[in-house]
Coordinates of C-alpha atoms in Angstrom, one line a residue:
M5 CA 24.5 30.5 -28.5
N6 CA 23.2 34.3 -29.1
Y7 CA 26.6 35.7 -29.3
T8 CA 27.7 32.9 -32.6
Y9 CA 26.8 35.9 -35.4
L10 CA 28.9 38.7 -33.5
L11 CA 31.5 36.4 -32.6
I12 CA 31.8 35.7 -36.4
N13 CA 32.0 39.6 -37.0
I14 CA 35.1 39.8 -34.6
A15 CA 36.5 37.0 -36.2
V16 CA 36.5 38.4 -39.8
I17 CA 38.1 41.7 -39.0
F18 CA 40.7 40.8 -36.1
F19 CA 43.3 40.0 -37.8
P20 CA 42.9 42.9 -40.8
L21 CA 42.7 44.9 -38.0
V22 CA 45.6 44.0 -35.8
L23 CA 47.7 43.9 -39.4
S24 CA 46.7 47.1 -40.1
F25 CA 49.5 48.8 -38.6
D26 CA 52.2 46.4 -41.0
K27 CA 55.6 48.8 -41.8
K28 CA 55.2 47.9 -45.3
V29 CA 51.3 48.3 -46.0
H30 CA 50.5 51.1 -43.6
F31 CA 46.6 50.4 -43.8
F32 CA 45.9 52.6 -41.1
S33 CA 47.2 55.3 -43.1
K34 CA 44.5 54.6 -45.3
W35 CA 41.6 54.8 -43.1
R36 CA 40.6 58.3 -44.4
F37 CA 39.7 56.4 -47.7
V38 CA 38.6 53.3 -46.3
L39 CA 36.0 54.4 -44.0
P40 CA 33.8 56.7 -46.4
A41 CA 33.8 54.1 -49.0
I42 CA 32.9 51.5 -46.4
F43 CA 29.6 53.8 -45.2
I44 CA 28.5 54.8 -48.7
T45 CA 28.3 51.3 -50.2
G46 CA 27.2 50.2 -46.5
L47 CA 24.1 52.7 -46.6
V48 CA 23.0 51.4 -49.9
F49 CA 23.6 47.8 -49.1
L50 CA 21.5 48.2 -45.8
V51 CA 18.0 49.5 -48.0
W52 CA 18.7 46.3 -49.8
D53 CA 19.2 44.3 -47.0
M54 CA 15.9 45.8 -45.1
L55 CA 13.8 45.2 -48.3
F56 CA 15.0 41.6 -48.7
T57 CA 14.3 40.6 -44.8
K58 CA 10.7 42.3 -45.4
L59 CA 10.2 40.6 -48.2
N60 CA 11.4 37.4 -46.7
V61 CA 13.5 36.4 -49.2
W62 CA 16.2 36.2 -46.6
S63 CA 15.6 35.9 -41.9
F64 CA 17.8 35.7 -38.9
N65 CA 17.8 33.1 -36.8
A66 CA 17.2 34.4 -33.3
D67 CA 19.5 31.6 -31.7
Y68 CA 22.5 33.1 -33.1
I69 CA 22.3 37.0 -32.3
V70 CA 21.9 39.0 -29.5
G71 CA 18.6 40.2 -30.0
I72 CA 19.6 43.8 -30.8
N73 CA 17.8 44.9 -34.2
F74 CA 17.9 48.7 -36.0
F75 CA 15.2 49.2 -38.9
G76 CA 14.3 45.8 -38.7
L77 CA 17.8 43.9 -39.0
P78 CA 20.1 42.3 -36.4
L79 CA 23.4 44.2 -35.0
E80 CA 25.1 41.9 -36.4
E81 CA 24.1 42.4 -39.9
I82 CA 24.6 45.8 -39.6
L83 CA 28.1 44.9 -38.4
F84 CA 29.0 42.5 -41.3
F85 CA 29.1 45.6 -43.3
L86 CA 31.9 47.0 -41.5
T87 CA 34.1 44.0 -41.2
V88 CA 33.3 42.2 -44.4
P89 CA 34.3 45.4 -46.4
Y90 CA 37.3 46.3 -44.1
A91 CA 38.7 42.8 -44.2
C92 CA 38.1 42.8 -48.2
I93 CA 40.3 46.0 -48.6
F94 CA 42.5 45.2 -46.5
I95 CA 43.5 41.7 -48.8
Y96 CA 43.3 44.2 -52.1
E97 CA 46.1 46.6 -50.2
C98 CA 48.0 43.7 -49.4
L99 CA 48.1 42.0 -52.5
N100 CA 49.0 45.2 -54.4
V101 CA 51.8 46.4 -52.2
Y102 CA 53.2 43.0 -51.6
F103 CA 52.6 41.6 -55.3
P104 CA 53.0 44.4 -57.3
K105 CA 53.1 42.5 -60.8
N106 CA 49.9 41.0 -61.9
T107 CA 49.3 38.6 -64.6
L108 CA 45.4 39.6 -64.6
Q109 CA 45.9 42.9 -66.4
Q110 CA 45.9 41.5 -69.6
Y111 CA 42.6 39.1 -69.0
S112 CA 40.7 41.8 -67.1
L113 CA 38.8 43.2 -69.6
S114 CA 37.7 39.7 -70.7
L115 CA 36.8 38.9 -67.3
S116 CA 34.3 41.8 -67.1
N117 CA 32.5 41.1 -70.4
L118 CA 32.0 37.4 -69.1
F119 CA 30.7 38.6 -65.9
L120 CA 28.7 41.1 -67.6
G121 CA 27.4 38.3 -70.0
L122 CA 26.7 35.9 -66.9
C123 CA 24.5 38.7 -65.3
V124 CA 22.6 39.5 -68.2
A125 CA 21.7 35.5 -68.4
M126 CA 20.7 35.1 -64.8
L127 CA 18.5 37.8 -65.2
F128 CA 16.9 36.2 -68.1
F129 CA 16.5 32.9 -66.1
G130 CA 15.8 34.2 -63.0
Y131 CA 13.9 37.4 -63.3
N132 CA 10.8 36.4 -61.3
R133 CA 13.2 35.5 -57.9
W134 CA 13.8 38.7 -55.9
Y135 CA 17.5 37.7 -55.1
T136 CA 18.6 36.6 -58.4
L137 CA 17.0 39.8 -60.1
I138 CA 18.3 42.3 -58.0
N139 CA 21.6 40.7 -57.2
F140 CA 22.5 40.5 -61.1
G141 CA 20.8 43.7 -61.9
F142 CA 22.9 45.3 -59.3
L143 CA 26.1 44.1 -60.4
L144 CA 25.4 44.4 -63.9
L145 CA 25.2 47.8 -63.7
V146 CA 28.0 48.7 -61.1
L147 CA 30.1 46.6 -63.2
A148 CA 29.0 48.3 -66.7
Y149 CA 29.8 51.7 -65.1
V150 CA 33.5 50.8 -63.6
E151 CA 34.4 49.1 -66.4
Y152 CA 33.0 50.9 -69.5
I153 CA 31.4 54.3 -67.9
N154 CA 33.7 55.7 -65.7
A155 CA 37.2 53.7 -66.3
K156 CA 39.8 55.9 -65.5
Y157 CA 41.0 54.3 -62.6
R158 CA 41.4 50.8 -64.1
F159 CA 41.9 49.0 -61.0
M160 CA 39.9 45.9 -62.1
Y161 CA 42.6 43.3 -63.0
R162 CA 44.0 44.2 -59.3
F163 CA 40.0 43.8 -57.7
Y164 CA 39.6 40.3 -59.7
R165 CA 42.5 39.1 -57.8
A166 CA 41.5 40.1 -54.3
Y167 CA 38.0 39.1 -55.2
L168 CA 39.7 35.6 -55.9
V169 CA 41.7 35.4 -52.4
A170 CA 38.7 37.1 -50.5
L171 CA 36.5 33.8 -51.7
I172 CA 38.8 31.7 -49.2
P173 CA 37.6 33.7 -46.1
F174 CA 34.0 33.8 -47.7
Y175 CA 33.4 29.9 -48.2
I176 CA 34.6 29.9 -44.3
V177 CA 32.6 32.5 -43.0
N178 CA 29.5 32.3 -45.2
G179 CA 29.9 28.1 -45.1
F180 CA 28.9 28.9 -41.2
L181 CA 26.4 31.2 -41.7
T182 CA 24.7 29.2 -44.0
A183 CA 25.5 25.5 -42.6
I184 CA 24.3 26.8 -38.7
P185 CA 22.1 28.4 -40.4
V186 CA 22.5 32.1 -39.2
V187 CA 20.9 33.4 -42.0
M188 CA 17.9 31.2 -43.6
Y189 CA 17.5 31.7 -47.2
N190 CA 14.1 31.5 -49.1
N191 CA 14.4 29.2 -51.5
K192 CA 11.2 30.5 -54.0
E193 CA 13.0 33.8 -54.1
N194 CA 16.5 32.6 -55.4
L195 CA 17.9 29.9 -58.1
A196 CA 17.7 27.1 -55.2
F197 CA 21.0 26.0 -56.5
R198 CA 24.2 25.9 -53.4
V199 CA 27.7 25.6 -53.8
G200 CA 27.7 23.4 -50.0
T201 CA 25.2 25.3 -48.5
I202 CA 25.8 28.9 -50.0
P203 CA 23.5 29.7 -52.3
F204 CA 25.1 30.7 -55.8
E205 CA 23.8 34.2 -56.1
D206 CA 25.8 35.1 -52.3
H207 CA 29.1 35.0 -54.9
F208 CA 28.4 37.7 -56.7
Y209 CA 26.6 39.7 -53.9
L210 CA 30.0 39.5 -52.5
M211 CA 31.6 40.8 -55.8
A212 CA 29.3 43.6 -55.5
L213 CA 29.7 44.3 -52.2
L214 CA 33.4 44.3 -52.6
L215 CA 33.8 46.4 -56.2
M216 CA 31.6 49.0 -55.1
N217 CA 33.7 49.7 -52.1
I218 CA 37.0 49.1 -53.9
Y219 CA 35.5 51.4 -56.4
L220 CA 35.1 54.5 -53.7
Y221 CA 38.2 53.6 -52.2
E222 CA 40.2 54.2 -55.4
W223 CA 37.6 57.5 -56.0
F224 CA 38.7 58.8 -52.2
K225 CA 42.9 57.8 -52.9
D226 CA 42.3 59.8 -56.5
R227 CA 40.5 62.9 -55.2
A228 CA 43.0 63.4 -52.2
N229 CA 45.9 62.7 -54.7
K230 CA 44.6 65.6 -56.8
K231 CA 44.2 67.9 -54.3
V232 CA 48.0 67.1 -53.1
L233 CA 49.1 68.2 -56.3
A234 CA 47.3 71.3 -56.5
G235 CA 48.2 72.7 -53.5

């Protein structure tokens, strides 16, 4: 069905959008921080997406998209970088409001070091595969920057909790996308190891996408708070 990918996008954002007006979270009041974070991150990942499409790292099944393309990408793929980050930041904010205590705080630096080590290992073993190389290289840079170079926001323990929860809808949504398949991967450009039908790299693609979005979200919030205090 030509509307499959579009319907998946709608399903991803529907409940987070409706629940954005929850009285306790008031997520709609944070849109001024959410939207620029999504826009900036989306531009980076869209360039990445266009490059990978041209390099045949992945492709899109014409049977499940409406056929509207921009810069060589289906409309639905562009919407993906709006719907998924919005849903993930919503999860992040809901967890922070409803569960302010977070036992991951004492382990966040160890987790970051573990993932940094994994990135180095994956770069060593997969340097000759485009998806593995760019994916883990980018995550290495973003994670090192957030955790060590510009670490003033100290949100990583909240990030890891949100990432773990986001893996639940990730397996559902990405499971559909890769099982049908809507998105088709060239196994010559990845490690050819899958969790079900989902490439191993996709888990860390989500991590990099979510981390950049949440870092910018926190940065925009901090900037607004400083303006209020200064005013």
